[in-house]
Short mmCIF file of C-alpha atoms in Angstrom, two decimals:
data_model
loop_
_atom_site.label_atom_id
_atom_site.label_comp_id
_atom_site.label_asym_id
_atom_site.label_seq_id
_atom_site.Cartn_x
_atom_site.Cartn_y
_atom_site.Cartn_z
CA UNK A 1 15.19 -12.97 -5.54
CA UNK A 2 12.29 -12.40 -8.13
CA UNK A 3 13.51 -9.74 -11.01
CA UNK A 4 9.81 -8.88 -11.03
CA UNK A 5 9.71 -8.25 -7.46
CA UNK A 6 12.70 -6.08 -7.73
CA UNK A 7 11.44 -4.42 -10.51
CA UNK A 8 8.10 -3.75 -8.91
CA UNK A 9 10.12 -2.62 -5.51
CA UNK A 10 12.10 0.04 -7.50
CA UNK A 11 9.61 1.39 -9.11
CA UNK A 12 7.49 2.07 -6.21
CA UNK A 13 10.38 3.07 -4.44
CA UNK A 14 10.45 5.90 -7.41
CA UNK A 15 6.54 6.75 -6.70
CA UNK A 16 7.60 7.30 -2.65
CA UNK A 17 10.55 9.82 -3.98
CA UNK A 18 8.54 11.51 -6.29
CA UNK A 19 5.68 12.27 -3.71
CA UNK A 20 8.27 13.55 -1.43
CA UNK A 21 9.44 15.66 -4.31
CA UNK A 22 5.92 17.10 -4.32
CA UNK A 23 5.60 17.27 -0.68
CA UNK A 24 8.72 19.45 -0.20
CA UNK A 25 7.53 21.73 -2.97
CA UNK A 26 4.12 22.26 -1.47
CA UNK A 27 5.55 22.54 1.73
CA UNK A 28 8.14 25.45 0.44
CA UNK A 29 4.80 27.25 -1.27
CA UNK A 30 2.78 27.04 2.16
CA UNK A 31 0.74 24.49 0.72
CA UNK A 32 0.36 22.59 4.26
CA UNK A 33 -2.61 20.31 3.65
CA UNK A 34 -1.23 19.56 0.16
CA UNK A 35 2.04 18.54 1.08
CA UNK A 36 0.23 16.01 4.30
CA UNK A 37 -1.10 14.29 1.69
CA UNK A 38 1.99 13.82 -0.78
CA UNK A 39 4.26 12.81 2.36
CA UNK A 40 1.70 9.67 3.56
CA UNK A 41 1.98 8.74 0.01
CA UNK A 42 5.78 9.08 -0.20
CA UNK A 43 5.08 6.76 2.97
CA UNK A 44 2.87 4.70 1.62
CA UNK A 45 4.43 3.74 -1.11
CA UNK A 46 8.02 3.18 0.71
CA UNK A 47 5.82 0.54 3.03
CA UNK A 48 4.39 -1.05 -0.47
CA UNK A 49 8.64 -1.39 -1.88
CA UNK A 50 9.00 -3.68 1.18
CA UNK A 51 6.06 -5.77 0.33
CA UNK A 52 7.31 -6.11 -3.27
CA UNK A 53 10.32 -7.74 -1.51
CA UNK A 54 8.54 -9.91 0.06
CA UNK A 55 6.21 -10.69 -2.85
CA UNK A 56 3.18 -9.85 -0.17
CA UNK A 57 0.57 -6.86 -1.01
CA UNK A 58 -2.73 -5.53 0.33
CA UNK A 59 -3.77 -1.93 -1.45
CA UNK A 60 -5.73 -0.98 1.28
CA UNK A 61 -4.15 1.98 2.98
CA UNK A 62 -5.65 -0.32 6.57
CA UNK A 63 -4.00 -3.35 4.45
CA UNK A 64 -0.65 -1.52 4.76
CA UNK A 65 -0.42 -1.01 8.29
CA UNK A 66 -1.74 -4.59 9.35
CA UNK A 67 1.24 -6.25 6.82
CA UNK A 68 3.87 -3.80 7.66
CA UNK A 69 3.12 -4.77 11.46
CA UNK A 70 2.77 -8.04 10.91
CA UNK A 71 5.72 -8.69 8.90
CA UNK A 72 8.23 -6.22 9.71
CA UNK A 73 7.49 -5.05 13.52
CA UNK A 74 6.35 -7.80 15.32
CA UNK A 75 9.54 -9.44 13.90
CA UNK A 76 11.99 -6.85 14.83
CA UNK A 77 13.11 -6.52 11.31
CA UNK A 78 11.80 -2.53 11.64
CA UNK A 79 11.45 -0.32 14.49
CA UNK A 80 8.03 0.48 15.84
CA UNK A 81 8.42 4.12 15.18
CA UNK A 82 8.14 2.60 11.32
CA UNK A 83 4.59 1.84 12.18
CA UNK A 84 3.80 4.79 14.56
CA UNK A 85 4.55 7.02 11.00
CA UNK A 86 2.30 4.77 9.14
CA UNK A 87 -0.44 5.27 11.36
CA UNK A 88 0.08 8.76 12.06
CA UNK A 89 0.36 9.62 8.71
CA UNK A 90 -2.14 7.67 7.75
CA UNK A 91 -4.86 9.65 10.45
CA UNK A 92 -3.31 12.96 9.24
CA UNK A 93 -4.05 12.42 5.82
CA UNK A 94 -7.74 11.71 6.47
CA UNK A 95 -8.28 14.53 8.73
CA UNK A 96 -6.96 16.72 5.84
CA UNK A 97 -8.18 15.23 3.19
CA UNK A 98 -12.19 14.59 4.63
CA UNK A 99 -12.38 17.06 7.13
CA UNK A 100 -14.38 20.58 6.54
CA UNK A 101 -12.50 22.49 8.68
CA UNK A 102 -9.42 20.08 9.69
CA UNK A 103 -6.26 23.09 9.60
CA UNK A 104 -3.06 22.37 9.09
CA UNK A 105 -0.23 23.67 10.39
CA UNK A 106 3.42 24.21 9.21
CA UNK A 107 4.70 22.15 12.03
CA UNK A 108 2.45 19.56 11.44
CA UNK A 109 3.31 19.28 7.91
CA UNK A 110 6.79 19.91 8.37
CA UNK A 111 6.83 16.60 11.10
CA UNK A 112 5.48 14.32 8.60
CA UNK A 113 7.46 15.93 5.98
CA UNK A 114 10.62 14.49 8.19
CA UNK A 115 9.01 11.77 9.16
CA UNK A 116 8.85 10.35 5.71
CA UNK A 117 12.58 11.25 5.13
CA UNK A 118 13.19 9.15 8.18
CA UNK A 119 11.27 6.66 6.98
CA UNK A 120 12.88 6.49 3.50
CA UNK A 121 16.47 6.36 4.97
CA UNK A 122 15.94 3.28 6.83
CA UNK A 123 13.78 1.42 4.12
CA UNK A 124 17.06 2.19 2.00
CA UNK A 125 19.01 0.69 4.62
CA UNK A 126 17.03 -2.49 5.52
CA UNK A 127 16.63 -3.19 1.94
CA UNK A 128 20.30 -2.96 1.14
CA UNK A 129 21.21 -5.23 4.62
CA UNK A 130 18.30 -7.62 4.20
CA UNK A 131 18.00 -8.36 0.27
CA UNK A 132 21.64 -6.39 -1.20
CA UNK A 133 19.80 -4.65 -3.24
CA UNK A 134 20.63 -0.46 -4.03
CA UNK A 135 17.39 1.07 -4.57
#
């Protein structure tokens, strides 16, 4: 394996922990719409540490969810519900990010809060049984 591409996947991994991190924190202040938008990126950005593995990328948010399907799902490598987060969180984030009068609500937030920690447990677990790598 590329050092580069393990370099690049750590440190991305690092981004995806750090906006969960903010997430959790805007979530504990009642900062709902806030912490939607730092959990798709914690999301986001675990998606993008599996690319680097792979030594594939697209930076489209759109880009992410047709790779991650295309290499991971369709494969078996990850479960669907990997891609059903994407997505959702994806949507989510739009609503509350571009929509006047979109309202979120602390079960929403808190669902893709736990989502993403879902989502970052089994990244850490397919990289360390597909590539032996600790991230």
């Amino acid at each position: 394996m590329d050092e580069r591409n393990i370099s690049l996947a750590r440190f991305r991994f690092e981004k995806a922990l750090e906006n969960l991190k903010s997430a959790k924190i805007s979530f504990d202040q009642n900062l709902f719409r806030s912490s939607i938008s730092s959990s798709y990126y914690s999301i986001f950005h675990m998606i993008r540490t599996l690319f680097a593995f792979e030594g594939i990328d697209n930076k489209t948010h759109k880009g992410a969810i047709h790779l991650l399907n295309n290499h991971f799902i369709k494969s078996g490598r990850l479960p669907i519900k990997a891609s059903e987060i994407l997505t959702d969180a994806f949507e989510m984030r739009i609503d509350s990010d571009y929509e006047d009068f979109f309202i979120v609500s602390k079960d929403e937030a808190l669902r893709q809060l736990q989502n993403a920690e879902y989502l970052l447990g089994e990244v850490k677990s397919f990289v360390e049984k597909s590539y032996g790598i600790e991230l």
